[in-house]
mmCIF file of C-alpha atoms in Angstrom:
data_model
loop_
_atom_site.group_PDB
_atom_site.id
_atom_site.type_symbol
_atom_site.label_atom_id
_atom_site.label_comp_id
_atom_site.label_asym_id
_atom_site.label_seq_id
_atom_site.Cartn_x
_atom_site.Cartn_y
_atom_site.Cartn_z
ATOM 1 C CA UNK A 1 -22.868 5.044 -2.783
ATOM 2 C CA UNK A 2 -20.122 3.081 -0.640
ATOM 3 C CA UNK A 3 -21.253 -0.463 0.616
ATOM 4 C CA UNK A 4 -18.889 -2.139 3.501
ATOM 5 C CA UNK A 5 -19.237 -3.970 6.298
ATOM 6 C CA UNK A 6 -16.247 -5.592 8.542
ATOM 7 C CA UNK A 7 -16.489 -8.927 10.256
ATOM 8 C CA UNK A 8 -13.798 -9.057 12.760
ATOM 9 C CA UNK A 9 -10.945 -6.880 14.072
ATOM 10 C CA UNK A 10 -8.291 -5.633 11.489
ATOM 11 C CA UNK A 11 -5.771 -7.577 13.129
ATOM 12 C CA UNK A 12 -7.479 -10.674 12.869
ATOM 13 C CA UNK A 13 -8.329 -10.186 9.197
ATOM 14 C CA UNK A 14 -4.625 -9.275 8.414
ATOM 15 C CA UNK A 15 -3.669 -12.642 9.749
ATOM 16 C CA UNK A 16 -6.680 -14.768 8.339
ATOM 17 C CA UNK A 17 -8.480 -13.001 5.672
ATOM 18 C CA UNK A 18 -8.792 -14.876 2.419
ATOM 19 C CA UNK A 19 -7.319 -18.240 4.201
ATOM 20 C CA UNK A 20 -10.321 -20.051 4.195
ATOM 21 C CA UNK A 21 -9.392 -23.512 3.002
ATOM 22 C CA UNK A 22 -8.982 -25.301 6.020
ATOM 23 C CA UNK A 23 -9.667 -29.209 4.913
ATOM 24 C CA UNK A 24 -7.146 -31.405 6.356
ATOM 25 C CA UNK A 25 -4.103 -31.436 4.640
ATOM 26 C CA UNK A 26 -4.399 -27.814 3.260
ATOM 27 C CA UNK A 27 -1.297 -25.541 3.932
ATOM 28 C CA UNK A 28 -1.558 -22.991 6.747
ATOM 29 C CA UNK A 29 0.008 -20.564 4.531
ATOM 30 C CA UNK A 30 -1.030 -20.700 0.858
ATOM 31 C CA UNK A 31 1.255 -21.901 -1.658
ATOM 32 C CA UNK A 32 2.648 -19.400 -4.475
ATOM 33 C CA UNK A 33 0.728 -20.403 -7.539
ATOM 34 C CA UNK A 34 3.735 -19.470 -10.308
ATOM 35 C CA UNK A 35 1.685 -20.197 -12.948
ATOM 36 C CA UNK A 36 0.487 -17.727 -16.192
ATOM 37 C CA UNK A 37 -2.530 -19.920 -17.215
ATOM 38 C CA UNK A 38 -5.124 -22.648 -15.702
ATOM 39 C CA UNK A 39 -6.769 -25.651 -17.200
ATOM 40 C CA UNK A 40 -10.161 -24.346 -18.638
ATOM 41 C CA UNK A 41 -12.056 -25.888 -21.500
ATOM 42 C CA UNK A 42 -15.634 -24.370 -21.595
ATOM 43 C CA UNK A 43 -17.629 -21.593 -19.408
ATOM 44 C CA UNK A 44 -18.957 -24.579 -17.837
ATOM 45 C CA UNK A 45 -15.392 -24.955 -15.984
ATOM 46 C CA UNK A 46 -15.986 -21.375 -14.108
ATOM 47 C CA UNK A 47 -14.112 -18.497 -14.711
ATOM 48 C CA UNK A 48 -11.274 -18.112 -17.143
ATOM 49 C CA UNK A 49 -8.079 -17.914 -14.895
ATOM 50 C CA UNK A 50 -4.931 -16.112 -16.488
ATOM 51 C CA UNK A 51 -2.439 -14.152 -14.371
ATOM 52 C CA UNK A 52 -2.642 -11.183 -16.463
ATOM 53 C CA UNK A 53 -6.345 -10.806 -15.677
ATOM 54 C CA UNK A 54 -5.287 -10.325 -12.023
ATOM 55 C CA UNK A 55 -7.140 -13.406 -10.934
ATOM 56 C CA UNK A 56 -4.392 -15.722 -10.153
ATOM 57 C CA UNK A 57 -5.302 -17.280 -6.677
ATOM 58 C CA UNK A 58 -2.597 -15.409 -5.022
ATOM 59 C CA UNK A 59 -3.847 -12.177 -6.571
ATOM 60 C CA UNK A 60 -7.499 -12.959 -5.791
ATOM 61 C CA UNK A 61 -6.473 -13.815 -2.189
ATOM 62 C CA UNK A 62 -4.533 -10.763 -1.420
ATOM 63 C CA UNK A 63 -7.533 -8.485 -3.037
ATOM 64 C CA UNK A 64 -10.024 -9.897 -1.259
ATOM 65 C CA UNK A 65 -7.798 -9.525 2.192
ATOM 66 C CA UNK A 66 -7.592 -5.907 1.481
ATOM 67 C CA UNK A 67 -11.153 -5.207 0.772
ATOM 68 C CA UNK A 68 -11.734 -7.028 3.977
ATOM 69 C CA UNK A 69 -9.560 -4.870 5.855
ATOM 70 C CA UNK A 70 -10.891 -1.669 4.407
ATOM 71 C CA UNK A 71 -14.198 -2.796 4.806
ATOM 72 C CA UNK A 72 -15.372 -2.751 1.273
ATOM 73 C CA UNK A 73 -17.132 -5.318 -1.153
ATOM 74 C CA UNK A 74 -14.177 -5.888 -3.133
ATOM 75 C CA UNK A 75 -10.503 -5.464 -4.069
ATOM 76 C CA UNK A 76 -7.854 -5.647 -7.233
ATOM 77 C CA UNK A 77 -4.059 -5.830 -6.678
ATOM 78 C CA UNK A 78 -1.921 -4.308 -9.408
ATOM 79 C CA UNK A 79 1.617 -4.027 -10.193
ATOM 80 C CA UNK A 80 2.283 -0.270 -8.505
ATOM 81 C CA UNK A 81 0.785 2.344 -6.569
ATOM 82 C CA UNK A 82 0.781 4.345 -9.707
ATOM 83 C CA UNK A 83 -1.148 1.718 -11.579
ATOM 84 C CA UNK A 84 -3.552 1.408 -8.903
ATOM 85 C CA UNK A 85 -4.402 5.303 -9.271
ATOM 86 C CA UNK A 86 -4.166 5.431 -13.197
ATOM 87 C CA UNK A 87 -6.146 2.181 -13.902
ATOM 88 C CA UNK A 88 -8.893 3.787 -11.092
ATOM 89 C CA UNK A 89 -9.032 7.254 -13.258
ATOM 90 C CA UNK A 90 -9.227 5.569 -16.347
ATOM 91 C CA UNK A 91 -12.119 3.198 -15.354
ATOM 92 C CA UNK A 92 -13.950 5.885 -13.605
ATOM 93 C CA UNK A 93 -13.634 8.944 -16.752
ATOM 94 C CA UNK A 94 -13.901 9.203 -20.459
ATOM 95 C CA UNK A 95 -12.718 11.712 -23.059
ATOM 96 C CA UNK A 96 -14.753 15.292 -21.897
ATOM 97 C CA UNK A 97 -15.217 14.122 -18.308
ATOM 98 C CA UNK A 98 -13.847 16.243 -15.527
ATOM 99 C CA UNK A 99 -12.020 15.806 -12.247
ATOM 100 C CA UNK A 100 -12.070 17.799 -9.356
ATOM 101 C CA UNK A 101 -8.905 16.935 -7.138
ATOM 102 C CA UNK A 102 -7.152 18.312 -3.770
ATOM 103 C CA UNK A 103 -4.222 20.576 -4.761
ATOM 104 C CA UNK A 104 -1.809 18.910 -2.414
ATOM 105 C CA UNK A 105 -0.946 15.466 -4.157
ATOM 106 C CA UNK A 106 1.845 12.921 -4.661
ATOM 107 C CA UNK A 107 3.490 14.290 -7.424
ATOM 108 C CA UNK A 108 3.086 11.403 -9.968
ATOM 109 C CA UNK A 109 -0.502 11.711 -9.180
ATOM 110 C CA UNK A 110 -0.675 15.310 -9.741
ATOM 111 C CA UNK A 111 1.405 15.040 -12.954
ATOM 112 C CA UNK A 112 -1.136 12.275 -14.227
ATOM 113 C CA UNK A 113 -3.816 14.518 -13.486
ATOM 114 C CA UNK A 114 -2.576 17.652 -14.683
ATOM 115 C CA UNK A 115 -0.255 16.351 -17.646
ATOM 116 C CA UNK A 116 -1.509 13.174 -18.997
ATOM 117 C CA UNK A 117 -4.875 12.745 -18.771
ATOM 118 C CA UNK A 118 -5.628 15.911 -20.444
ATOM 119 C CA UNK A 119 -3.871 14.170 -23.504
ATOM 120 C CA UNK A 120 -6.766 11.757 -23.550
ATOM 121 C CA UNK A 121 -9.344 14.620 -22.950
ATOM 122 C CA UNK A 122 -9.862 14.461 -19.239
ATOM 123 C CA UNK A 123 -9.622 17.523 -17.657
ATOM 124 C CA UNK A 124 -8.852 18.081 -13.762
ATOM 125 C CA UNK A 125 -9.520 21.250 -11.729
ATOM 126 C CA UNK A 126 -6.932 21.295 -8.957
ATOM 127 C CA UNK A 127 -8.410 23.036 -5.409
ATOM 128 C CA UNK A 128 -7.478 23.972 -1.952
ATOM 129 C CA UNK A 129 -9.209 22.392 1.059
ATOM 130 C CA UNK A 130 -11.838 25.298 1.502
ATOM 131 C CA UNK A 131 -15.163 23.785 0.759
ATOM 132 C CA UNK A 132 -16.285 26.624 -1.461
ATOM 133 C CA UNK A 133 -13.479 25.724 -4.011
ATOM 134 C CA UNK A 134 -14.794 22.624 -3.985
ATOM 135 C CA UNK A 135 -18.479 23.241 -4.854
ATOM 136 C CA UNK A 136 -17.187 26.159 -7.562
ATOM 137 C CA UNK A 137 -14.960 23.625 -9.275
ATOM 138 C CA UNK A 138 -18.096 21.153 -9.861
ATOM 139 C CA UNK A 139 -19.208 20.884 -13.248
ATOM 140 C CA UNK A 140 -21.844 18.810 -15.035
ATOM 141 C CA UNK A 141 -18.902 17.077 -16.618
ATOM 142 C CA UNK A 142 -17.316 16.020 -13.328
ATOM 143 C CA UNK A 143 -17.201 12.240 -12.747
ATOM 144 C CA UNK A 144 -15.241 12.109 -9.479
ATOM 145 C CA UNK A 145 -13.399 13.612 -6.678
ATOM 146 C CA UNK A 146 -10.070 12.821 -5.751
ATOM 147 C CA UNK A 147 -8.113 13.720 -2.153
ATOM 148 C CA UNK A 148 -5.279 11.788 -0.229
ATOM 149 C CA UNK A 149 -5.406 11.826 3.806
ATOM 150 C CA UNK A 150 -2.991 12.592 4.894
ATOM 151 C CA UNK A 151 -1.447 14.741 2.068
ATOM 152 C CA UNK A 152 2.014 13.737 0.965
ATOM 153 C CA UNK A 153 4.620 15.207 2.115
ATOM 154 C CA UNK A 154 3.250 18.257 4.146
ATOM 155 C CA UNK A 155 0.714 15.717 6.330
ATOM 156 C CA UNK A 156 -2.112 18.190 6.279
ATOM 157 C CA UNK A 157 -5.346 16.261 6.903
ATOM 158 C CA UNK A 158 -8.357 16.946 4.858
ATOM 159 C CA UNK A 159 -11.791 16.537 6.525
ATOM 160 C CA UNK A 160 -13.235 14.126 3.787
ATOM 161 C CA UNK A 161 -17.052 14.544 5.274
ATOM 162 C CA UNK A 162 -18.013 17.743 3.364
ATOM 163 C CA UNK A 163 -15.911 16.358 0.242
ATOM 164 C CA UNK A 164 -18.382 13.214 0.454
ATOM 165 C CA UNK A 165 -21.390 14.731 1.014
ATOM 166 C CA UNK A 166 -20.951 17.061 -1.807
ATOM 167 C CA UNK A 167 -20.065 13.886 -4.045
ATOM 168 C CA UNK A 168 -23.824 12.062 -2.732
ATOM 169 C CA UNK A 169 -25.213 15.224 -4.109
ATOM 170 C CA UNK A 170 -23.744 15.007 -7.191
ATOM 171 C CA UNK A 171 -24.009 11.486 -7.453
ATOM 172 C CA UNK A 172 -20.241 11.079 -8.169
ATOM 173 C CA UNK A 173 -17.748 8.768 -6.192
ATOM 174 C CA UNK A 174 -15.214 10.032 -3.837
ATOM 175 C CA UNK A 175 -11.281 8.518 -4.542
ATOM 176 C CA UNK A 176 -8.990 8.646 -1.792
ATOM 177 C CA UNK A 177 -5.368 7.675 -1.591
ATOM 178 C CA UNK A 178 -4.986 6.934 1.862
ATOM 179 C CA UNK A 179 -1.384 5.318 1.714
ATOM 180 C CA UNK A 180 0.103 7.386 4.272
ATOM 181 C CA UNK A 181 -2.420 6.424 7.011
ATOM 182 C CA UNK A 182 -2.918 2.812 6.285
ATOM 183 C CA UNK A 183 -6.107 0.916 6.993
ATOM 184 C CA UNK A 184 -5.089 0.787 10.556
ATOM 185 C CA UNK A 185 -5.092 4.528 11.368
ATOM 186 C CA UNK A 186 -7.565 5.485 8.820
ATOM 187 C CA UNK A 187 -11.029 3.719 8.075
ATOM 188 C CA UNK A 188 -11.757 5.493 4.468
ATOM 189 C CA UNK A 189 -14.771 3.381 3.529
ATOM 190 C CA UNK A 190 -16.153 3.644 7.338
ATOM 191 C CA UNK A 191 -16.577 7.362 6.428
ATOM 192 C CA UNK A 192 -18.351 7.010 3.331
ATOM 193 C CA UNK A 193 -15.340 7.250 0.813
ATOM 194 C CA UNK A 194 -16.246 5.097 -2.169
ATOM 195 C CA UNK A 195 -12.803 4.032 -3.431
ATOM 196 C CA UNK A 196 -9.725 3.443 -1.596
ATOM 197 C CA UNK A 197 -6.401 3.531 -2.788
ATOM 198 C CA UNK A 198 -3.300 2.034 -1.080
ATOM 199 C CA UNK A 199 0.444 1.948 -2.521
ATOM 200 C CA UNK A 200 1.173 -1.410 -1.140
ATOM 201 C CA UNK A 201 4.586 -0.818 -1.827
ATOM 202 C CA UNK A 202 4.605 0.894 1.508
ATOM 203 C CA UNK A 203 3.099 -0.185 4.760
ATOM 204 C CA UNK A 204 0.871 -2.916 3.661
ATOM 205 C CA UNK A 205 3.771 -4.665 2.001
ATOM 206 C CA UNK A 206 6.182 -2.987 5.040
ATOM 207 C CA UNK A 207 9.502 -4.309 4.175
ATOM 208 C CA UNK A 208 10.740 -2.286 1.088
ATOM 209 C CA UNK A 209 11.254 -5.620 -0.934
ATOM 210 C CA UNK A 210 7.972 -4.957 -3.248
ATOM 211 C CA UNK A 211 6.000 -2.734 -5.787
ATOM 212 C CA UNK A 212 2.461 -3.122 -5.636
ATOM 213 C CA UNK A 213 -0.821 -1.088 -5.733
ATOM 214 C CA UNK A 214 -4.688 -2.120 -4.415
ATOM 215 C CA UNK A 215 -7.642 -0.525 -5.296
ATOM 216 C CA UNK A 216 -10.658 -1.411 -3.078
ATOM 217 C CA UNK A 217 -14.481 -0.349 -3.129
ATOM 218 C CA UNK A 218 -17.894 -1.570 -4.460
ATOM 219 C CA UNK A 219 -17.889 -4.626 -6.523
ATOM 220 C CA UNK A 220 -19.001 -2.327 -9.588
ATOM 221 C CA UNK A 221 -15.988 -0.074 -9.499
ATOM 222 C CA UNK A 222 -13.723 -2.906 -8.780
ATOM 223 C CA UNK A 223 -14.833 -4.841 -11.993
ATOM 224 C CA UNK A 224 -14.478 -1.428 -14.036
ATOM 225 C CA UNK A 225 -10.962 -1.279 -12.756
ATOM 226 C CA UNK A 226 -10.441 -4.815 -13.117
ATOM 227 C CA UNK A 227 -11.562 -4.558 -17.204
ATOM 228 C CA UNK A 228 -8.961 -1.745 -17.572
ATOM 229 C CA UNK A 229 -6.185 -3.396 -16.097
ATOM 230 C CA UNK A 230 -6.578 -6.025 -18.424
ATOM 231 C CA UNK A 231 -6.400 -3.974 -21.285
ATOM 232 C CA UNK A 232 -3.296 -2.154 -19.750
ATOM 233 C CA UNK A 233 -1.468 -5.107 -18.493
ATOM 234 C CA UNK A 234 -0.339 -3.849 -15.043
ATOM 235 C CA UNK A 235 -1.175 -7.164 -13.126
ATOM 236 C CA UNK A 236 0.752 -8.442 -10.106
ATOM 237 C CA UNK A 237 3.434 -11.061 -9.986
ATOM 238 C CA UNK A 238 1.891 -13.961 -8.197
ATOM 239 C CA UNK A 239 5.128 -14.233 -5.853
ATOM 240 C CA UNK A 240 4.754 -10.443 -5.341
ATOM 241 C CA UNK A 241 1.025 -11.137 -4.466
ATOM 242 C CA UNK A 242 2.440 -13.787 -1.701
ATOM 243 C CA UNK A 243 4.723 -11.511 -0.210
ATOM 244 C CA UNK A 244 2.387 -8.791 -0.025
ATOM 245 C CA UNK A 245 -0.014 -11.226 1.733
ATOM 246 C CA UNK A 246 2.737 -11.907 4.031
ATOM 247 C CA UNK A 247 3.531 -8.362 4.819
ATOM 248 C CA UNK A 248 0.005 -7.712 5.599
ATOM 249 C CA UNK A 249 -0.266 -10.658 8.541
ATOM 250 C CA UNK A 250 1.960 -8.010 10.591
ATOM 251 C CA UNK A 251 0.335 -4.801 9.512
ATOM 252 C CA UNK A 252 -1.286 -4.085 12.786
ATOM 253 C CA UNK A 253 1.515 -4.497 14.888
ATOM 254 C CA UNK A 254 3.871 -2.574 12.843
ATOM 255 C CA UNK A 255 1.663 0.287 12.316
ATOM 256 C CA UNK A 256 1.355 0.709 16.332
ATOM 257 C CA UNK A 257 5.195 0.435 16.588
ATOM 258 C CA UNK A 258 5.320 3.186 13.580
ATOM 259 C CA UNK A 259 3.022 5.462 15.045
ATOM 260 C CA UNK A 260 4.752 5.306 18.633
ATOM 261 C CA UNK A 261 8.134 5.800 17.352
ATOM 262 C CA UNK A 262 7.234 9.080 15.039
ATOM 263 C CA UNK A 263 5.569 10.364 17.890
ATOM 264 C CA UNK A 264 8.777 10.061 19.775
ATOM 265 C CA UNK A 265 10.831 11.625 16.781
ATOM 266 C CA UNK A 266 8.294 14.140 16.081
ATOM 267 C CA UNK A 267 8.835 15.686 19.740
ATOM 268 C CA UNK A 268 12.392 15.202 19.678
ATOM 269 C CA UNK A 269 12.371 17.479 16.430
ATOM 270 C CA UNK A 270 10.042 20.316 18.183
ATOM 271 C CA UNK A 271 12.740 20.646 20.755
ATOM 272 C CA UNK A 272 15.460 21.366 18.407
ATOM 273 C CA UNK A 273 16.500 25.253 17.445
ATOM 274 C CA UNK A 274 17.809 24.032 14.226
ATOM 275 C CA UNK A 275 14.141 22.995 13.041
ATOM 276 C CA UNK A 276 11.669 26.033 12.078
ATOM 277 C CA UNK A 277 8.863 23.312 11.676
ATOM 278 C CA UNK A 278 7.854 20.097 12.588
ATOM 279 C CA UNK A 279 4.644 18.437 10.721
ATOM 280 C CA UNK A 280 3.346 15.636 12.374
ATOM 281 C CA UNK A 281 -0.384 15.005 12.988
ATOM 282 C CA UNK A 282 -0.258 13.774 16.796
ATOM 283 C CA UNK A 283 1.705 17.007 17.808
ATOM 284 C CA UNK A 284 -0.751 19.793 19.174
ATOM 285 C CA UNK A 285 1.080 22.285 17.131
ATOM 286 C CA UNK A 286 -0.086 20.618 13.819
ATOM 287 C CA UNK A 287 -2.839 22.613 12.150
ATOM 288 C CA UNK A 288 -5.075 19.732 11.872
ATOM 289 C CA UNK A 289 -4.291 17.811 15.094
ATOM 290 C CA UNK A 290 -8.230 18.044 16.209
ATOM 291 C CA UNK A 291 -9.518 16.625 13.202
ATOM 292 C CA UNK A 292 -6.808 14.069 12.838
ATOM 293 C CA UNK A 293 -7.999 12.992 16.505
ATOM 294 C CA UNK A 294 -11.564 12.967 15.501
ATOM 295 C CA UNK A 295 -11.225 10.791 12.113
ATOM 296 C CA UNK A 296 -8.019 8.993 12.702
ATOM 297 C CA UNK A 297 -7.326 6.027 15.089
ATOM 298 C CA UNK A 298 -3.619 6.699 15.209
ATOM 299 C CA UNK A 299 -1.257 9.328 13.447
ATOM 300 C CA UNK A 300 0.984 7.196 11.421
ATOM 301 C CA UNK A 301 4.725 6.713 10.803
ATOM 302 C CA UNK A 302 5.570 9.999 8.472
ATOM 303 C CA UNK A 303 7.078 12.925 9.995
ATOM 304 C CA UNK A 304 8.123 16.352 7.967
ATOM 305 C CA UNK A 305 10.386 18.901 9.404
ATOM 306 C CA UNK A 306 11.467 22.200 7.844
ATOM 307 C CA UNK A 307 15.206 23.105 8.717
ATOM 308 C CA UNK A 308 16.042 26.904 9.328
ATOM 309 C CA UNK A 309 19.339 26.777 7.289
ATOM 310 C CA UNK A 310 17.058 25.788 4.060
ATOM 311 C CA UNK A 311 18.337 23.408 1.447
ATOM 312 C CA UNK A 312 22.074 23.636 2.401
ATOM 313 C CA UNK A 313 20.916 22.197 6.082
ATOM 314 C CA UNK A 314 18.786 19.470 4.928
ATOM 315 C CA UNK A 315 21.653 18.502 2.459
ATOM 316 C CA UNK A 316 23.985 18.683 5.252
ATOM 317 C CA UNK A 317 21.677 16.490 7.724
ATOM 318 C CA UNK A 318 21.168 13.877 5.553
ATOM 319 C CA UNK A 319 25.082 13.618 4.770
ATOM 320 C CA UNK A 320 25.617 13.006 8.392
ATOM 321 C CA UNK A 321 22.953 10.414 8.845
ATOM 322 C CA UNK A 322 24.233 7.186 10.219
ATOM 323 C CA UNK A 323 21.032 5.002 10.857
ATOM 324 C CA UNK A 324 18.089 6.533 9.155
ATOM 325 C CA UNK A 325 18.777 5.589 5.407
ATOM 326 C CA UNK A 326 18.777 8.318 2.656
ATOM 327 C CA UNK A 327 16.298 6.767 0.301
ATOM 328 C CA UNK A 328 12.886 7.801 -1.311
ATOM 329 C CA UNK A 329 9.805 5.671 -0.650
ATOM 330 C CA UNK A 330 8.185 4.868 3.039
ATOM 331 C CA UNK A 331 6.402 2.559 5.177
ATOM 332 C CA UNK A 332 8.983 0.063 5.614
ATOM 333 C CA UNK A 333 10.886 -1.434 8.630
ATOM 334 C CA UNK A 334 13.959 0.670 8.203
ATOM 335 C CA UNK A 335 13.929 4.493 8.569
ATOM 336 C CA UNK A 336 14.103 6.688 5.205
ATOM 337 C CA UNK A 337 14.869 10.177 4.966
ATOM 338 C CA UNK A 338 14.434 12.208 1.620
ATOM 339 C CA UNK A 339 13.915 15.639 0.559
ATOM 340 C CA UNK A 340 10.997 16.019 -1.528
ATOM 341 C CA UNK A 341 12.652 18.725 -3.983
ATOM 342 C CA UNK A 342 14.815 15.666 -5.139
ATOM 343 C CA UNK A 343 12.204 13.003 -4.887
ATOM 344 C CA UNK A 344 8.479 12.900 -5.187
ATOM 345 C CA UNK A 345 8.365 16.642 -6.291
ATOM 346 C CA UNK A 346 11.068 17.221 -8.408
ATOM 347 C CA UNK A 347 8.857 17.895 -11.372
ATOM 348 C CA UNK A 348 7.549 21.077 -9.453
ATOM 349 C CA UNK A 349 9.535 24.237 -9.667
ATOM 350 C CA UNK A 350 10.879 25.884 -6.196
ATOM 351 C CA UNK A 351 8.192 28.542 -6.386
ATOM 352 C CA UNK A 352 5.594 25.876 -6.937
ATOM 353 C CA UNK A 353 6.807 23.329 -4.195
ATOM 354 C CA UNK A 354 7.174 26.500 -1.750
ATOM 355 C CA UNK A 355 3.017 27.454 -2.606
ATOM 356 C CA UNK A 356 2.315 23.759 -1.647
ATOM 357 C CA UNK A 357 4.353 23.947 1.634
ATOM 358 C CA UNK A 358 7.416 22.401 0.688
ATOM 359 C CA UNK A 359 10.275 25.041 0.707
ATOM 360 C CA UNK A 360 13.976 24.056 0.249
ATOM 361 C CA UNK A 361 15.162 22.453 3.574
ATOM 362 C CA UNK A 362 11.984 20.646 3.669
ATOM 363 C CA UNK A 363 12.885 16.848 5.073
ATOM 364 C CA UNK A 364 10.461 14.002 4.863
ATOM 365 C CA UNK A 365 11.156 11.223 7.413
ATOM 366 C CA UNK A 366 9.387 7.728 7.202
ATOM 367 C CA UNK A 367 9.828 6.466 10.903
ATOM 368 C CA UNK A 368 10.777 2.569 10.963
ATOM 369 C CA UNK A 369 10.565 0.158 13.668
ATOM 370 C CA UNK A 370 14.142 0.828 15.018
ATOM 371 C CA UNK A 371 14.551 1.444 18.809
ATOM 372 C CA UNK A 372 13.092 5.438 19.151
ATOM 373 C CA UNK A 373 16.268 6.140 21.369
ATOM 374 C CA UNK A 374 18.583 5.111 18.689
ATOM 375 C CA UNK A 375 16.920 7.211 15.884
ATOM 376 C CA UNK A 376 16.963 10.255 17.964
ATOM 377 C CA UNK A 377 20.616 9.885 18.881
ATOM 378 C CA UNK A 378 21.243 9.481 14.998
ATOM 379 C CA UNK A 379 18.939 12.500 14.264
ATOM 380 C CA UNK A 380 20.781 14.661 17.257
ATOM 381 C CA UNK A 381 24.204 13.822 15.649
ATOM 382 C CA UNK A 382 23.355 14.765 12.319
ATOM 383 C CA UNK A 383 21.715 17.991 13.687
ATOM 384 C CA UNK A 384 24.927 18.832 15.072
ATOM 385 C CA UNK A 385 26.976 18.038 12.223
#
């Protein structure tokens, strides 16, 4: 079902993708087209351009660039990562339809699937990674399978290949939120995933200064997502699209530094007696390390730890941070530290969080681009209190 190609290396596409206008006098950096509407009289003038439609030149450029990076036919940028998730699900389902989704998901996505979509007559069955559960959950009304790689915030790696095979057998698409890995570390479309979602707020933008989302996939799917977005209106401001394009130009080099720093920090935490468990796919101790080596080209910038002292120890650790910033979100140049019980998974009860591998004392770290030695020194003093 997935159709994709990649014509150049990702680092090159990140810089030059979408910037085709090279006539004399054309700007090297595409300008911000801060206009809501454009001259148009009849269909003879071509496509009607209107920024709410998502086809402002800045929106078109960055959507095409991310599609080229992911290796898909088309892409559309939207006003947030959750807008990307919501518009995709609404575009691919209707009342009476059914979704099968991995149980480990971003809290807002879990709430959308489990609470909001049922109000619209769309039901979801949440399943654990075991393939037998996926097969049992399939119904005649099932219209898509939904996964995250890696899972937020436990950083478990789900093997998408048997899920893709099941989806092909049933002729339904696989939708994957690959925000935590970024296209640098995980080539979702190359494995056969049909629709790839990125919260561009994170690694694609990379500087904690925008809110945006991107959906990439076949032209047919992106047309449907675009139609839905024109009804609901989560279009991306042209200036934000321009900032996103600027951030993407350094994506490849940034991700390599994120990967290196995260590995160094993970190994440091593994050596500390205060830490009960370190979750990082690059560590040999990670339950999915071999799978991560097989399907990913890098292990990412996210590290999660569980402190032995529980929630009190986690609170104390964060209070003593001097370099790491206590804030939600991820993927910026600065290191951000948060507790999912207060942020991404605050809507879940303690028992449910624990069942998902997120006990009190769980700390999620988005490792930035600072010197690894400085980060480790900060974490060491914060652990010591």
